[in-house]
Amino acid sequence: MDEEEFSFIGILSSDVRQALARLDESNTPSDRRNALRTIISAAEGLAWVFRNHVVSIARTVDDLAPLVEMAFAETAVFVSEQGKIVPQARHLSMTALVRLTINVAQSMVPAIGVDFGVPGWNDLKLSIKIRNRVTHPKIGKDLLVSGHDIEIAKSGFVWLAGMVADVMEHTNRILSDHAALGRELIEELRKGDPDALALLQRVHDERDD
């Protein structure tokens, strides 16, 4: 995670803390709606940082399939009868983005384990639905947010933050190992090691193909 992403997460966390602090002072329906929207917005920002982190490492270690790249780009390609390539946007929900990112992380580090049977994951999904209802109300009761709804949103956010921290810790090790391997390979190349030279040639040939 670079300094900009770290600062971004700090801002999101601060927004959540301030929204919850306002609830302690003035627990009005408007305050509850604002708190819910703030929590889910922070979760979306955190999910995006998580996505960028894992994708960046997967690209670095050359472990990101073209199909997965396309999924992350949220773009599909349609070819017209005139042979023209037409890109089509495909929205990826936050929960789908999180699952896809975890799958990519697990492809690099099979030991990563994420339990989706815990309340936190279900609370995250439910709080997103509540936020969507509040953001796009059809009738008056769609605007209602209870104290219990806020607790659900907090639970989902805490689960997401903990999971992201755990997975990123694992993937950071992969990046460190990859960098160490690269330094070792460079040193062997400098020595003229035949195996290192053969590996370099093989990688070069594969990229040419």
Coordinates of C-alpha atoms in Angstrom, one line a residue:
M1 CA 0.0 0.0 0.0
D2 CA 1.5 3.4 -1.0
E3 CA 1.3 6.6 1.0
E4 CA -1.7 7.9 -1.0
E5 CA -3.8 4.8 -0.4
F6 CA -2.8 4.8 3.3
S7 CA -4.0 8.4 3.6
F8 CA -7.2 7.6 1.7
I9 CA -8.0 4.8 4.2
G10 CA -7.3 7.2 7.0
I11 CA -9.8 9.7 5.6
L12 CA -12.5 7.0 5.2
S13 CA -11.9 5.7 8.8
S14 CA -12.1 9.3 10.1
D15 CA -15.4 9.9 8.3
V16 CA -16.9 6.8 9.9
R17 CA -15.7 7.8 13.4
Q18 CA -17.2 11.3 13.0
A19 CA -20.5 10.0 11.7
L20 CA -20.8 7.6 14.6
A21 CA -19.8 10.4 17.0
R22 CA -22.6 12.5 15.7
L23 CA -25.0 9.7 16.3
D24 CA -24.0 9.7 20.0
E25 CA -24.9 13.4 20.2
S26 CA -28.0 13.5 18.0
N27 CA -29.5 10.2 17.1
T28 CA -32.0 11.5 14.5
P29 CA -33.3 9.7 11.5
S30 CA -31.2 11.9 9.3
D31 CA -28.1 11.2 11.4
R32 CA -28.7 7.5 11.1
R33 CA -29.1 7.6 7.3
N34 CA -25.9 9.7 7.0
A35 CA -24.0 7.3 9.2
L36 CA -25.2 4.3 7.2
R37 CA -24.2 5.9 3.9
T38 CA -20.8 7.0 5.3
I39 CA -20.0 3.5 6.6
I40 CA -20.9 1.8 3.3
S41 CA -19.0 4.5 1.3
A42 CA -16.0 3.8 3.4
A43 CA -16.4 0.0 2.8
E44 CA -16.5 0.7 -0.9
G45 CA -13.4 2.7 -0.8
L46 CA -11.6 0.1 1.3
A47 CA -12.7 -2.6 -1.2
W48 CA -11.3 -0.6 -4.1
V49 CA -7.9 -0.2 -2.3
F50 CA -8.0 -3.9 -1.6
R51 CA -8.6 -4.6 -5.3
N52 CA -5.8 -2.3 -6.5
H53 CA -3.4 -3.8 -4.0
V54 CA -4.0 -7.4 -5.0
V55 CA -4.2 -6.7 -8.7
S56 CA -0.9 -4.8 -8.6
I57 CA 0.9 -7.7 -6.9
A58 CA -0.7 -10.3 -9.2
R59 CA 0.6 -8.3 -12.2
T60 CA 4.0 -8.0 -10.6
V61 CA 4.4 -11.7 -10.2
D62 CA 2.7 -12.4 -13.5
D63 CA -0.3 -14.2 -12.0
L64 CA -3.3 -12.4 -13.4
A65 CA -5.2 -14.1 -16.2
P66 CA -6.5 -12.0 -19.1
L67 CA -10.1 -13.0 -18.3
V68 CA -9.6 -11.8 -14.7
E69 CA -8.2 -8.5 -16.0
M70 CA -11.3 -8.1 -18.1
A71 CA -13.5 -8.7 -15.2
F72 CA -11.7 -6.2 -13.0
A73 CA -11.9 -3.7 -15.9
E74 CA -15.7 -4.1 -15.7
T75 CA -15.8 -4.2 -19.5
A76 CA -17.2 -6.7 -22.0
V77 CA -16.5 -6.7 -25.7
F78 CA -19.2 -6.9 -28.4
V79 CA -18.4 -7.4 -32.1
S80 CA -21.0 -5.9 -34.5
E81 CA -22.0 -7.4 -37.8
Q82 CA -19.8 -4.8 -39.4
G83 CA -16.8 -6.2 -37.5
K84 CA -16.5 -3.3 -35.2
I85 CA -15.4 -3.9 -31.6
V86 CA -17.8 -2.2 -29.2
P87 CA -16.8 -2.1 -25.5
Q88 CA -19.7 -2.5 -23.1
A89 CA -19.6 -1.5 -19.4
R90 CA -20.4 -4.2 -16.9
H91 CA -20.9 -3.1 -13.3
L92 CA -19.2 -5.2 -10.6
S93 CA -21.0 -5.1 -7.3
M94 CA -18.9 -4.5 -4.2
T95 CA -19.5 -8.0 -2.9
A96 CA -18.6 -9.5 -6.2
L97 CA -15.4 -7.3 -6.4
V98 CA -14.4 -8.5 -2.9
R99 CA -14.9 -12.2 -3.7
L100 CA -13.0 -11.8 -7.0
T101 CA -10.2 -10.0 -5.3
I102 CA -10.0 -12.7 -2.7
N103 CA -10.0 -15.4 -5.4
V104 CA -7.0 -13.8 -7.1
A105 CA -5.2 -13.4 -3.7
Q106 CA -5.8 -17.1 -3.0
S107 CA -4.4 -18.1 -6.4
M108 CA -1.1 -16.6 -5.3
V109 CA -1.3 -17.7 -1.7
P110 CA -3.5 -20.8 -1.3
A111 CA -3.1 -20.7 2.4
I112 CA -5.3 -17.6 2.6
G113 CA -8.5 -18.5 4.3
V114 CA -11.6 -16.3 4.4
D115 CA -14.7 -17.5 6.2
F116 CA -17.8 -16.3 4.5
G117 CA -20.1 -18.1 7.0
V118 CA -19.5 -15.5 9.7
P119 CA -22.0 -12.8 10.6
G120 CA -19.7 -10.0 9.4
W121 CA -19.9 -11.0 5.7
N122 CA -23.7 -11.4 5.8
D123 CA -24.0 -8.1 7.7
L124 CA -21.9 -6.4 5.0
K125 CA -24.2 -7.7 2.3
L126 CA -27.3 -6.7 4.3
S127 CA -26.1 -3.2 5.1
I128 CA -25.4 -2.6 1.4
K129 CA -29.0 -3.5 0.6
I130 CA -30.2 -1.1 3.3
R131 CA -28.0 1.7 2.0
N132 CA -29.3 1.1 -1.6
R133 CA -32.9 1.3 -0.2
V134 CA -32.2 4.5 1.6
T135 CA -30.4 6.0 -1.4
H136 CA -33.1 5.1 -3.9
P137 CA -36.3 5.3 -1.8
K138 CA -39.7 4.5 -3.4
I139 CA -41.9 5.2 -0.3
G140 CA -41.5 6.8 3.1
K141 CA -40.5 3.7 5.0
D142 CA -37.6 3.1 2.7
L143 CA -35.9 6.0 4.5
L144 CA -36.0 4.3 7.9
V145 CA -32.7 3.3 9.4
S146 CA -32.8 1.8 12.9
G147 CA -30.1 1.6 15.5
H148 CA -29.9 -2.1 14.7
D149 CA -29.2 -1.3 11.0
I150 CA -26.3 0.8 12.1
E151 CA -24.9 -2.0 14.2
I152 CA -25.2 -4.3 11.2
A153 CA -23.3 -1.8 9.0
K154 CA -20.6 -1.5 11.7
S155 CA -20.2 -5.2 11.9
G156 CA -19.9 -5.6 8.2
F157 CA -17.3 -2.8 8.0
V158 CA -15.2 -4.2 10.8
W159 CA -15.2 -7.6 9.2
L160 CA -14.2 -6.2 5.8
A161 CA -11.4 -4.1 7.4
G162 CA -10.0 -7.1 9.3
M163 CA -10.2 -9.4 6.3
V164 CA -8.5 -6.9 4.0
A165 CA -5.7 -6.4 6.5
D166 CA -5.1 -10.1 6.9
V167 CA -5.1 -10.9 3.1
M168 CA -2.9 -7.9 2.3
E169 CA -0.4 -9.1 4.9
H170 CA -0.2 -12.5 3.1
T171 CA 0.1 -10.9 -0.4
N172 CA 2.8 -8.5 0.8
R173 CA 4.9 -11.5 1.7
I174 CA 4.5 -12.8 -1.9
L175 CA 5.8 -9.5 -3.2
S176 CA 8.8 -9.6 -0.8
D177 CA 9.6 -13.1 -1.8
H178 CA 9.3 -12.2 -5.5
A179 CA 11.6 -9.3 -5.1
A180 CA 14.1 -11.5 -3.2
L181 CA 14.0 -14.1 -6.0
G182 CA 14.5 -11.3 -8.5
R183 CA 17.6 -10.1 -6.7
E184 CA 18.9 -13.6 -6.5
L185 CA 18.4 -14.2 -10.2
I186 CA 20.1 -10.9 -11.1
E187 CA 23.1 -12.0 -8.9
E188 CA 23.3 -15.4 -10.6
L189 CA 23.1 -13.7 -14.1
R190 CA 26.0 -11.5 -13.1
K191 CA 28.0 -14.6 -12.3
G192 CA 27.0 -16.2 -15.6
D193 CA 25.1 -19.1 -14.0
P194 CA 23.9 -21.4 -16.8
D195 CA 20.6 -22.2 -15.1
A196 CA 19.8 -18.5 -14.6
L197 CA 20.7 -17.7 -18.2
A198 CA 18.5 -20.6 -19.4
L199 CA 15.6 -19.3 -17.3
L200 CA 16.0 -15.8 -18.7
Q201 CA 16.0 -17.1 -22.2
R202 CA 12.9 -19.2 -21.6
V203 CA 11.0 -16.2 -20.2
H204 CA 12.1 -14.1 -23.2
D205 CA 10.9 -16.8 -25.6
E206 CA 7.5 -17.1 -23.8
R207 CA 6.9 -13.4 -24.0
D208 CA 7.8 -13.4 -27.7
D209 CA 5.2 -16.1 -28.3

